[in-house]
XYZ file of C-alpha atoms in Angstrom:
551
model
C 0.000 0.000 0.000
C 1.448 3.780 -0.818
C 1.651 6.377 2.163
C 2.093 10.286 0.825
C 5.676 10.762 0.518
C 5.751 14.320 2.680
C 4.299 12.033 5.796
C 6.919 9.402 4.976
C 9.638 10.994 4.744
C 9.223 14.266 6.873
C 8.346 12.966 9.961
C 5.697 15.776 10.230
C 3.148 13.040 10.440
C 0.942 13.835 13.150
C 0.020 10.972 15.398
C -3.262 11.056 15.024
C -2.671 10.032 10.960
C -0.740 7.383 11.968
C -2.435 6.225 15.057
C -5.818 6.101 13.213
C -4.289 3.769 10.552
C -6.704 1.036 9.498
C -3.721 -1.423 9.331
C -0.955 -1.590 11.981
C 1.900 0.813 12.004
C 5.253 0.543 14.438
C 7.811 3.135 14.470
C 11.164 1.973 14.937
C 14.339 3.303 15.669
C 17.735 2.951 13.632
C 18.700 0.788 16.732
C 16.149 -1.342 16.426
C 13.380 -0.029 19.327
C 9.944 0.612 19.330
C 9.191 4.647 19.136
C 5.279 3.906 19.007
C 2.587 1.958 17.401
C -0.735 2.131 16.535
C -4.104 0.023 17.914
C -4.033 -1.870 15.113
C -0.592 -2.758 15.720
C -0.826 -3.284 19.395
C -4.318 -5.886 18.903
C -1.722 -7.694 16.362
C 1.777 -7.195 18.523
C 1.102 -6.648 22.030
C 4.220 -7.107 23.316
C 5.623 -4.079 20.796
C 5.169 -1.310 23.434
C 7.418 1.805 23.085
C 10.904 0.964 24.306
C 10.897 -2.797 23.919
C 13.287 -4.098 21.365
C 11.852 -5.060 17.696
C 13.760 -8.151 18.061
C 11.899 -9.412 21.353
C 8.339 -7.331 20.499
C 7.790 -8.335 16.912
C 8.239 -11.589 14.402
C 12.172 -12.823 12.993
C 11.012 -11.436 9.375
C 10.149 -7.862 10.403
C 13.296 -7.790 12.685
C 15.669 -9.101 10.339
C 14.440 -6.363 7.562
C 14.619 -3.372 9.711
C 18.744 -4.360 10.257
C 18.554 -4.771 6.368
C 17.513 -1.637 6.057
C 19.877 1.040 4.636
C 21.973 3.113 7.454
C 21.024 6.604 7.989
C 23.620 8.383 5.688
C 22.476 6.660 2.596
C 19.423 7.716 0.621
C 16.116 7.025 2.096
C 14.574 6.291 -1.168
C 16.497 3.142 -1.635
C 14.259 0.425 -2.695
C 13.552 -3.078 -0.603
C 13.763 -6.024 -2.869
C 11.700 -8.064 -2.105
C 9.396 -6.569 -0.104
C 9.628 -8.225 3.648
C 6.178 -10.672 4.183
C 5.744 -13.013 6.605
C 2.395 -14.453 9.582
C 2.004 -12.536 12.307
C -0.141 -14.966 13.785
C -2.942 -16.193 11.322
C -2.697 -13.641 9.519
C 0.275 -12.519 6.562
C 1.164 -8.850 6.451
C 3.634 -7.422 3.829
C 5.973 -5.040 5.780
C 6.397 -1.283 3.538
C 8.927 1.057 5.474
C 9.394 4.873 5.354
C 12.061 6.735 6.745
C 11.916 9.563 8.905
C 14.439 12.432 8.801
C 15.483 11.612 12.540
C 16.411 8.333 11.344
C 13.525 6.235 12.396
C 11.110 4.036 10.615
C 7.625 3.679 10.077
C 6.487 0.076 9.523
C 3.121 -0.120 7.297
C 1.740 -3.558 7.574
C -0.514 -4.319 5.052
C -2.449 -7.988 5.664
C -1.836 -10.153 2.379
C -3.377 -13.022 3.827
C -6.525 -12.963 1.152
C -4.420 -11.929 -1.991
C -2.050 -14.473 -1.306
C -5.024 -17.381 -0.800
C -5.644 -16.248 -3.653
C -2.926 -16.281 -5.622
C -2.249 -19.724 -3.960
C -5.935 -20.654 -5.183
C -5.399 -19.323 -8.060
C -2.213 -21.274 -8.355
C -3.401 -24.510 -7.559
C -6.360 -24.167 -10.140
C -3.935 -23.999 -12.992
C -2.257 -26.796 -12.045
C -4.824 -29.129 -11.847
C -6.012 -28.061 -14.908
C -3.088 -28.220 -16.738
C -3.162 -32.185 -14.901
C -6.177 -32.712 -16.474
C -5.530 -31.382 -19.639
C -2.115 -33.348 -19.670
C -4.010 -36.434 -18.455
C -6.221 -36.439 -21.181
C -3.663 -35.874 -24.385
C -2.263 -38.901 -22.561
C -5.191 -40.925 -22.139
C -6.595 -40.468 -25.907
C -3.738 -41.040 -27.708
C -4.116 -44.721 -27.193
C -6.892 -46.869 -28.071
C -5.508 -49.710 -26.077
C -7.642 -50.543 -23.050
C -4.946 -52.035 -20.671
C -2.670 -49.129 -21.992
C -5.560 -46.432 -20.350
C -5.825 -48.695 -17.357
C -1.866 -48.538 -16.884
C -2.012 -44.344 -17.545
C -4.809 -44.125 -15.337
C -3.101 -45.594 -12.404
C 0.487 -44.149 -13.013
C -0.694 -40.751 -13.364
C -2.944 -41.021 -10.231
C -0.334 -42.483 -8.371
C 2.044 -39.518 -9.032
C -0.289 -37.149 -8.710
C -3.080 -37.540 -6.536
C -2.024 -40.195 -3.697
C 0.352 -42.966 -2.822
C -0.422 -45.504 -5.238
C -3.188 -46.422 -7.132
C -5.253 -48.837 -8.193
C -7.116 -49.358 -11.674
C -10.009 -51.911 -11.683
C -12.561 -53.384 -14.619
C -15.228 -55.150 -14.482
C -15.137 -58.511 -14.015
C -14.754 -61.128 -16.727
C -16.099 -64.003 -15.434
C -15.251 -64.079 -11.535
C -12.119 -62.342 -11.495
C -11.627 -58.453 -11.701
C -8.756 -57.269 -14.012
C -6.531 -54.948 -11.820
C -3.872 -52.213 -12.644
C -2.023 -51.177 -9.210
C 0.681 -48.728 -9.438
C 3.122 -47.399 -6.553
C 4.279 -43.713 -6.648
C 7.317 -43.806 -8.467
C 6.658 -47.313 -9.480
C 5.778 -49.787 -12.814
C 1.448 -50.519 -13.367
C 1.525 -54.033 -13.209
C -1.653 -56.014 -14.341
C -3.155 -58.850 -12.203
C -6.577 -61.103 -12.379
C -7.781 -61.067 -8.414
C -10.620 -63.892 -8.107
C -12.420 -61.751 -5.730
C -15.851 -60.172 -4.656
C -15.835 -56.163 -4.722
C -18.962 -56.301 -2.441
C -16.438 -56.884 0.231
C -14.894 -53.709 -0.222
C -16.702 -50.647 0.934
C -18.044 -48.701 -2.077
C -16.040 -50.974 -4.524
C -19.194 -52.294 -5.164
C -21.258 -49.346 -5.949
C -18.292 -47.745 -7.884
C -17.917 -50.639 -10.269
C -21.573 -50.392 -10.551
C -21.337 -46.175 -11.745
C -23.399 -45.523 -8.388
C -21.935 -42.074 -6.576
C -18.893 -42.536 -4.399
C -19.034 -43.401 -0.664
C -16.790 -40.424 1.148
C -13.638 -41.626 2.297
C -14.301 -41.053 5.866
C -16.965 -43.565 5.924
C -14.245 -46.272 4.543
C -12.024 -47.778 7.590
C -8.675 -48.085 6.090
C -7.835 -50.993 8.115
C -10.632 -53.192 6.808
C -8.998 -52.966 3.084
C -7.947 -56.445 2.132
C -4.631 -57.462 1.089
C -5.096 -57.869 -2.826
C -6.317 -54.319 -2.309
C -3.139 -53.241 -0.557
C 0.354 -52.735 -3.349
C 3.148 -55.367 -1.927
C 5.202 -53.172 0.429
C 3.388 -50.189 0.515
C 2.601 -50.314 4.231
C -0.259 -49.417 6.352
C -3.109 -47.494 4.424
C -3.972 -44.262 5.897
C -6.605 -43.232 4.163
C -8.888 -44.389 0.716
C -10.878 -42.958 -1.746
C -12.935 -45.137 -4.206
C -14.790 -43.759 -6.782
C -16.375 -44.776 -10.438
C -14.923 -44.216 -13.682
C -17.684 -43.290 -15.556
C -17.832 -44.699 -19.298
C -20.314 -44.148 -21.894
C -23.878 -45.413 -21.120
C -22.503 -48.372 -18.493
C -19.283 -47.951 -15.988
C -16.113 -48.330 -17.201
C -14.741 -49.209 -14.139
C -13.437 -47.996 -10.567
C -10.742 -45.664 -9.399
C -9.469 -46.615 -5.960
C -6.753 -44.000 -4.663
C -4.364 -45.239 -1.468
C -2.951 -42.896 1.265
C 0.073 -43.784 3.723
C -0.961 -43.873 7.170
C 1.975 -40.959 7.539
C 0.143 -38.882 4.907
C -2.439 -36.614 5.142
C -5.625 -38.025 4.530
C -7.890 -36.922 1.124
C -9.582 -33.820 1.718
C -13.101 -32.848 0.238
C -11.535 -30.663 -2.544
C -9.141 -33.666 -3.452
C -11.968 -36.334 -3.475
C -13.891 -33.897 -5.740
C -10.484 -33.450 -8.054
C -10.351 -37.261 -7.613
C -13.836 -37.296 -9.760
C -12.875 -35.171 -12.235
C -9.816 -36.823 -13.111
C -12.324 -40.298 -12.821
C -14.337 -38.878 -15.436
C -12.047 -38.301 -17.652
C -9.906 -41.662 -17.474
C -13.477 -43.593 -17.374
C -13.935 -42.196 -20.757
C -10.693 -42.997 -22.523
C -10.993 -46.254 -20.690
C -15.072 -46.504 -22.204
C -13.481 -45.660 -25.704
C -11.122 -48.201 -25.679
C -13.363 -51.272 -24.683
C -15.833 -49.891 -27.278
C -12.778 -50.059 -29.716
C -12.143 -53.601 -29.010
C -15.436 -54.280 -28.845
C -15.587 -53.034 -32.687
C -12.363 -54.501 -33.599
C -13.010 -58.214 -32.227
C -16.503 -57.589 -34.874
C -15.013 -56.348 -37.630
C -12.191 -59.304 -37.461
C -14.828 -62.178 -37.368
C -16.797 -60.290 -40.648
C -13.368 -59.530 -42.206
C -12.798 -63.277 -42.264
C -16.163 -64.188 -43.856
C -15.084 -61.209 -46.142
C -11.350 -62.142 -46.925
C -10.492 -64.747 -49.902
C -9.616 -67.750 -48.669
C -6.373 -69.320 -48.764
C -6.361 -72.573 -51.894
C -4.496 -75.788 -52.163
C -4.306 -78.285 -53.928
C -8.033 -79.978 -54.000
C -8.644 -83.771 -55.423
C -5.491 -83.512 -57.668
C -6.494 -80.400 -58.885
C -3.854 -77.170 -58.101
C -5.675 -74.300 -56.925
C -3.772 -70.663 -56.034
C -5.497 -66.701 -55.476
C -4.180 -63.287 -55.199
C -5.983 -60.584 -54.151
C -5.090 -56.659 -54.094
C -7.266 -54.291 -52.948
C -7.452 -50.768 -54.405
C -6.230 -49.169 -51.223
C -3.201 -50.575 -49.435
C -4.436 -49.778 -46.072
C -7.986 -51.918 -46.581
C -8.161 -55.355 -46.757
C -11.671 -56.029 -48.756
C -12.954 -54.408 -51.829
C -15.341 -55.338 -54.929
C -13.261 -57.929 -56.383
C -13.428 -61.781 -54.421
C -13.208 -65.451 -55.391
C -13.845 -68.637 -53.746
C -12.864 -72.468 -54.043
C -15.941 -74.827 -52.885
C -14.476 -78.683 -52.552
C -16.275 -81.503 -54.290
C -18.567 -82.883 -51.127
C -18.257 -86.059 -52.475
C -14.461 -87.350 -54.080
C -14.571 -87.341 -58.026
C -17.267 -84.550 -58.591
C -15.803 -81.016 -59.614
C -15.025 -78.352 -57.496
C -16.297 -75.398 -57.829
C -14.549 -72.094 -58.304
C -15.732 -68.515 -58.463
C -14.265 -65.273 -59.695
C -16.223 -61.824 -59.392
C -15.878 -58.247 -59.340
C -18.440 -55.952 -57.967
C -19.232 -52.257 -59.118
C -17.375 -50.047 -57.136
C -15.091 -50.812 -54.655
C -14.243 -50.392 -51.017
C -16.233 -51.497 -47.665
C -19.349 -50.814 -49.840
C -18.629 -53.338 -52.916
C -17.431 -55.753 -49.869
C -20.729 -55.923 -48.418
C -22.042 -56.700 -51.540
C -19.256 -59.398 -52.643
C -20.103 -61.468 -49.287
C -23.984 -61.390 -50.113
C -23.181 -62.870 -53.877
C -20.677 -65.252 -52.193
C -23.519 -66.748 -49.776
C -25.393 -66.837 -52.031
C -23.682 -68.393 -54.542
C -22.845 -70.729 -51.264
C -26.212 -71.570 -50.797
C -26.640 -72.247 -54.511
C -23.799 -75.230 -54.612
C -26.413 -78.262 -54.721
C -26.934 -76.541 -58.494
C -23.013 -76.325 -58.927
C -23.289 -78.596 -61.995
C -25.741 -76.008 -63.792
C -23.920 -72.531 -64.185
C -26.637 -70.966 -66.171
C -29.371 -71.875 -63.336
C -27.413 -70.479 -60.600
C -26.234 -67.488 -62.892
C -30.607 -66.805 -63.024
C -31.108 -67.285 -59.291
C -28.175 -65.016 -58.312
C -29.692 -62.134 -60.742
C -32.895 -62.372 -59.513
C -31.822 -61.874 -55.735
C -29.857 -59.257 -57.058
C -32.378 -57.462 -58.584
C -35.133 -57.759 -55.843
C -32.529 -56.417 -52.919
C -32.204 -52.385 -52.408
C -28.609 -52.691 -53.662
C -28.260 -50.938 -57.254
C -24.742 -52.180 -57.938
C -23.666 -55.254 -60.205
C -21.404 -57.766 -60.550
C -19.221 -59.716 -63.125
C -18.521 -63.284 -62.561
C -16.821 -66.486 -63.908
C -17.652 -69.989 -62.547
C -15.846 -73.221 -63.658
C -16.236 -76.497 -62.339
C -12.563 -78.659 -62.280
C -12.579 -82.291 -62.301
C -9.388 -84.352 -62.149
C -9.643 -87.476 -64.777
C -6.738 -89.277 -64.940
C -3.978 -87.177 -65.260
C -5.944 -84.287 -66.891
C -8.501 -81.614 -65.542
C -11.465 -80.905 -67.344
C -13.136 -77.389 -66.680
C -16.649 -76.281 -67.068
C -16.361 -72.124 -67.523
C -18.906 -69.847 -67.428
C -18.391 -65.769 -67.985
C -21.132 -63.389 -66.991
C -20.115 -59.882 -67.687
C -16.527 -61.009 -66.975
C -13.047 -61.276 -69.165
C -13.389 -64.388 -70.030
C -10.398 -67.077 -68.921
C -6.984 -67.618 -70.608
C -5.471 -70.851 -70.923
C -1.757 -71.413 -70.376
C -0.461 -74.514 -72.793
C 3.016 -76.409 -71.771
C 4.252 -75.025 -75.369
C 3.681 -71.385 -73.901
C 0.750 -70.704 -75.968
C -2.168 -68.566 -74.439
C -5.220 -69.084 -75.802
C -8.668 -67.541 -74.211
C -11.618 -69.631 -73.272
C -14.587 -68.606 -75.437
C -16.996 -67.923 -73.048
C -19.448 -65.145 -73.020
C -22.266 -63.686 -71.162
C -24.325 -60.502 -69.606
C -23.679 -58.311 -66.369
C -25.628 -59.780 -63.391
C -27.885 -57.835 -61.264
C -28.148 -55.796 -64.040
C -31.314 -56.617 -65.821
C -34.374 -58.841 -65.740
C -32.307 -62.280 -67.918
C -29.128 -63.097 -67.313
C -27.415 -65.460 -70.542
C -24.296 -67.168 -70.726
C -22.334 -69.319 -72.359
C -20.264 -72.586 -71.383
C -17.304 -73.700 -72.613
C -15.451 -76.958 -71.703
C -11.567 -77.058 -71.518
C -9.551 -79.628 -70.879
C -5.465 -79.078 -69.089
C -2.939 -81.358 -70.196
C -0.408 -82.337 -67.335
C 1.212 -78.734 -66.544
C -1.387 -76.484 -68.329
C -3.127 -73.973 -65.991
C -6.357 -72.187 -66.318
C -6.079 -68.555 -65.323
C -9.182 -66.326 -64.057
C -8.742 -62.830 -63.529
C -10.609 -59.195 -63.046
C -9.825 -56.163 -65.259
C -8.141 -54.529 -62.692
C -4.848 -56.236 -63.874
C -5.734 -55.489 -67.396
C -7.027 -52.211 -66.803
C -3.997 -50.433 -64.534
C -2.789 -47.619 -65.612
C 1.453 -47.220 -65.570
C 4.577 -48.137 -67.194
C 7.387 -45.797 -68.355
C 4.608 -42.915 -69.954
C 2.399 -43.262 -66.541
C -1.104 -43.963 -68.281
C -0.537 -46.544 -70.312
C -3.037 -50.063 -69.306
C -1.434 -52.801 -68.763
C -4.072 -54.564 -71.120
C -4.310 -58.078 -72.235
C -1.559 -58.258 -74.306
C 0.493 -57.688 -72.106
C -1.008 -60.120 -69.558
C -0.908 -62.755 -72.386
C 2.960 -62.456 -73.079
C 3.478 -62.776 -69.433
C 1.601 -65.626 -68.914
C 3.050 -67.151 -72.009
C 6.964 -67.440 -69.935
C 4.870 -69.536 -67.159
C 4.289 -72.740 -69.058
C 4.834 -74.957 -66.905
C 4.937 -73.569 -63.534
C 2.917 -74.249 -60.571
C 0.029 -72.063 -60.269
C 1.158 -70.327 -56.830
C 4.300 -68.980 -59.249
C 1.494 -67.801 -61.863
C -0.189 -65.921 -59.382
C 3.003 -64.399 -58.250
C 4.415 -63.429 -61.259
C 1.323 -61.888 -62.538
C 0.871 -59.843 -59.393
C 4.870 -58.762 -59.747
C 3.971 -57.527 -63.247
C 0.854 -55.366 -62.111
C 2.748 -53.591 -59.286
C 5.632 -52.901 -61.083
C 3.053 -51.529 -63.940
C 1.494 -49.559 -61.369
C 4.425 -48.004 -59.414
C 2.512 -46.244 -56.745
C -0.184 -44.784 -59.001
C -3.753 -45.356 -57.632
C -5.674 -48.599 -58.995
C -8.809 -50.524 -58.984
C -9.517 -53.883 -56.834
C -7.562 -57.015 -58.476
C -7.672 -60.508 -58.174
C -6.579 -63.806 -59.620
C -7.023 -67.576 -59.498
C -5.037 -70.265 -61.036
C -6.528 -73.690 -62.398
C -3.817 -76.032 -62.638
C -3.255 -80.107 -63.764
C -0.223 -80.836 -62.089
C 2.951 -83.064 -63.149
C 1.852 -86.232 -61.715
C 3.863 -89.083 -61.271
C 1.097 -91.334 -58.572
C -1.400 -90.446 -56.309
C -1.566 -91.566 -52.500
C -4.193 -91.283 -50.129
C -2.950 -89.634 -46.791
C -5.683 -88.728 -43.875
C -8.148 -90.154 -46.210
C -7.805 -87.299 -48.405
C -5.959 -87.829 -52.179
C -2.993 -85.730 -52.500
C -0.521 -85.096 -55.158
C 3.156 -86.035 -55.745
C 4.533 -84.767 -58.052
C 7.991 -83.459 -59.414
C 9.022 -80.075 -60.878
């Protein structure tokens, strides 16, 4: 607080100025003696009566600056850096000095005690929200729900109490727990346990509001409850973490028994920090949740791995259009013979469009087409069914399709091949010739009649069949950047794999593609290899017939 300069530094202050002061005043001399002192001084200092020594009558602080003060021959309008604060009682006064031409010097005290609760308040407020905002960068940049449970605890344990505890609900009869020591590792444990016998565990676990720690005895927590080492528990708090719709969870924060126990204000922080771990926490289950989902319809959704299938060589490739997807609009699928000798039956499609979208509608062809087998040996009749289910769903896309039927007879395979819509197959000879199956037919799902046209072919020892989608033929590369790869192109390549086995024709023809395509965007592609292979016998092993054969 400022005084007028002429009363400071005058000494014509009149006594009644000073001794009316709302705030206490002492006057001291340069030897370190009360001159006088207000009311307000003497309600605050009694013991500060004129004559007594500042040292004896007043706090160390206000002592200890009136010696620091400057000594009479130097300028009296020397600065005091900082100025002198310190309790005088309950209370904490800042300590402004004047002095007098005589030599002496008027202490204002000026209480600070609000400002500085304050400031303190004020202070503690921006820390725990730059906590929380801290804690939750932390918490959502992973998606990993034993990764927020291990977060959750370490940060509590650092910041809010002793250690700290992390628990799910249960799976099955055990409750997944993440305890972590101040200064320590989360570790992860299963306890087979009831959290009815904890106070409030219960409840918490439940999302019901928390029971105040004072109402929780810490002796009565149990030892699972308890970090190994940590002691005896002075204090707990246990409260939900809420999640999104159901609780994800329960936030149980530990005390030392040489600690000061949780205060209101820190049980209420407790909650806010709860709220915001339970919904990282809520996130992440719903994330795995998703995840485990989308993995059992991805494999429904995914080609399958082939093999080699009563004597009969079967090999796929799939690519989709975008490297970080896994489906698109292009599929195919092997169906075994259900009884040994009949033909399996192979399918190659591409859907309009591609994407999650074109892979919703590739699984509903391939059921149905699934559901269709019994009429395996009658590609036109299935071809009909499919395009009438097609065209009475709400889905306006189409497809393309080949089906064949392979048969091993003797040492040969005889095909069936049917195109709808599709490129029809090319046919690898063991003299490198490529010749292309001459089957035809119409889009399906497209309109009312489907038509198509059947071709039989038959593969010498060696010769492959090879079924593909005009995303090979149709991506756009090579040295200019634009060009299509086209059929030609495929042709000559497939014409330097006579002879190989059809997981190498698959391999080679994807090797061509991606070098043709560089990094350039592309549409869906597939293939699938029908191959007789270079017999020599057949055995039977695990009563089904498998190849032996020699390069």
């Amino acid at each position: 607080m400022a005084f007028p300069p002429e009363q400071g530094r005058t000494g014509s202050v009149s006594d009644t100025l000073w001794a009316s002061a709302p705030f206490p005043v002492l006057i001291a001399d340069a030897g370190g003696r009360v001159v006088a002192r207000n009311d307000a001084a003497g309600a605050f200092l009694p013991a500060a009566r004129p004559g007594t020594s500042l040292a004896d009558a007043a706090p160390a602080w206000l002592a200890a600056a009136h010696r620091a003060l400057p000594s009479r021959g130097r300028s009296r309008d020397r600065a005091v850096d900082p100025t002198p604060a310190g309790m005088i009682g309950e209370r904490r006064f800042q300590a402004h000095p004047g002095v007098r031409e005589d030599g002496t010097v008027v202490w204002w005290l000026v209480d600070d005690t609000d400002r500085r609760l304050a400031r303190e308040a004020l202070s503690a407020e921006r820390e725990r929200t730059a906590f929380l905002t801290e804690a939750s960068s932390t918490l959502q940049s992973s998606l990993n729900l034993r990764r927020c449970m291990e977060v959750t605890a370490q940060l509590a344990a650092e910041r809010l109490a002793d250690a700290a505890l992390v628990i799910a609900p249960a799976r099955g009869h055990r409750l997944p727990v993440v305890a972590c020591v101040r200064g320590g590792t989360p570790t992860l444990s299963q306890e087979p346990v009831d959290p009815d016998g904890v106070p409030g565990l219960g409840e918490a676990l439940r999302g019901f509001p928390p029971v105040p720690s004072r109402w929780i005895d810490p002796s009565s927590a149990p030892e699972w409850l308890v970090p190994e080492g940590f002691g005896p528990v002075g204090s707990i708090v246990i409260t939900a973490l809420p999640g999104h719709g159901v609780p994800a969870g329960a936030l149980v924060l530990l005390r030392g028994s040489d600690t000061a126990g949780f205060t209101e204000a820190e049980e209420v922080f407790a909650r806010l920090f709860a709220a915001r771990s339970g919904a990282a926490m809520s996130a992440a289950r719903l994330y795995a949740e998703q995840h485990a989902v989308n993995e059992v319809l991805m494999r429904e959704l995914l080609p399958p791995s082939l093999h080699r299938i009563s004597g009969v060589d079967f090999a796929g490739g799939y690519r989709p259009s975008a490297d970080h997807e896994r489906i698109g609009g292009d599929f195919y699928d092997v169906h075994p013979a259900p009884v040994e000798g009949d033909a399996s039956f192979v399918t190659l499609g591409d859907v309009c469009g591609k994407g999650v979208e074109a892979a919703v509608l590739t699984g509903k062809i391939r059921n149905t087409l699934h559901a269709l087998l019994p009429l395996a040996n009658d590609h036109q009749r299935m071809l009909s069914l499919l395009n009438t289910a097609l065209l009475n769903s709400h889905n306006t896309r189409f497809a393309t399709l080949v089906l064949a039927s392979a048969v091993r007879t003797g040492s040969a395979v005889g095909i069936e091949l049917t195109s709808a819509g599709h490129p029809p197959p090319l046919i690898i000879r063991t003299d490198g010739t490529v010749t292309e199956a001459g089957t035809r037919g119409t889009l399906v799902g497209a309109m009312p009649d489907v038509s198509a046209r059947t071709v039989s072919v038959t593969l010498a020892p060696g010769e492959s069949c090879v079924l593909y989608t005009d995303g090979i033929t149709e991506a756009r590369g090579g040295p200019m950047g634009d060009d299509m790869f086209g059929e030609g192109r495929l042709r000559r390549a497939l014409a330097d794999c006579a002879g190989m086995p059809a997981e190498g024709i698959v391999e080679h023809v994807q090797m061509l593609a991606g070098q043709w395509l560089g990094d350039r965007r592309h549409d869906d592609m597939a293939v699938v290899v029908i191959s007789a292979p270079r017999t020599r016998h057949v055995s039977t092993v695990n009563d089904r017939i498998r190849d032996r054969y020699s390069a």
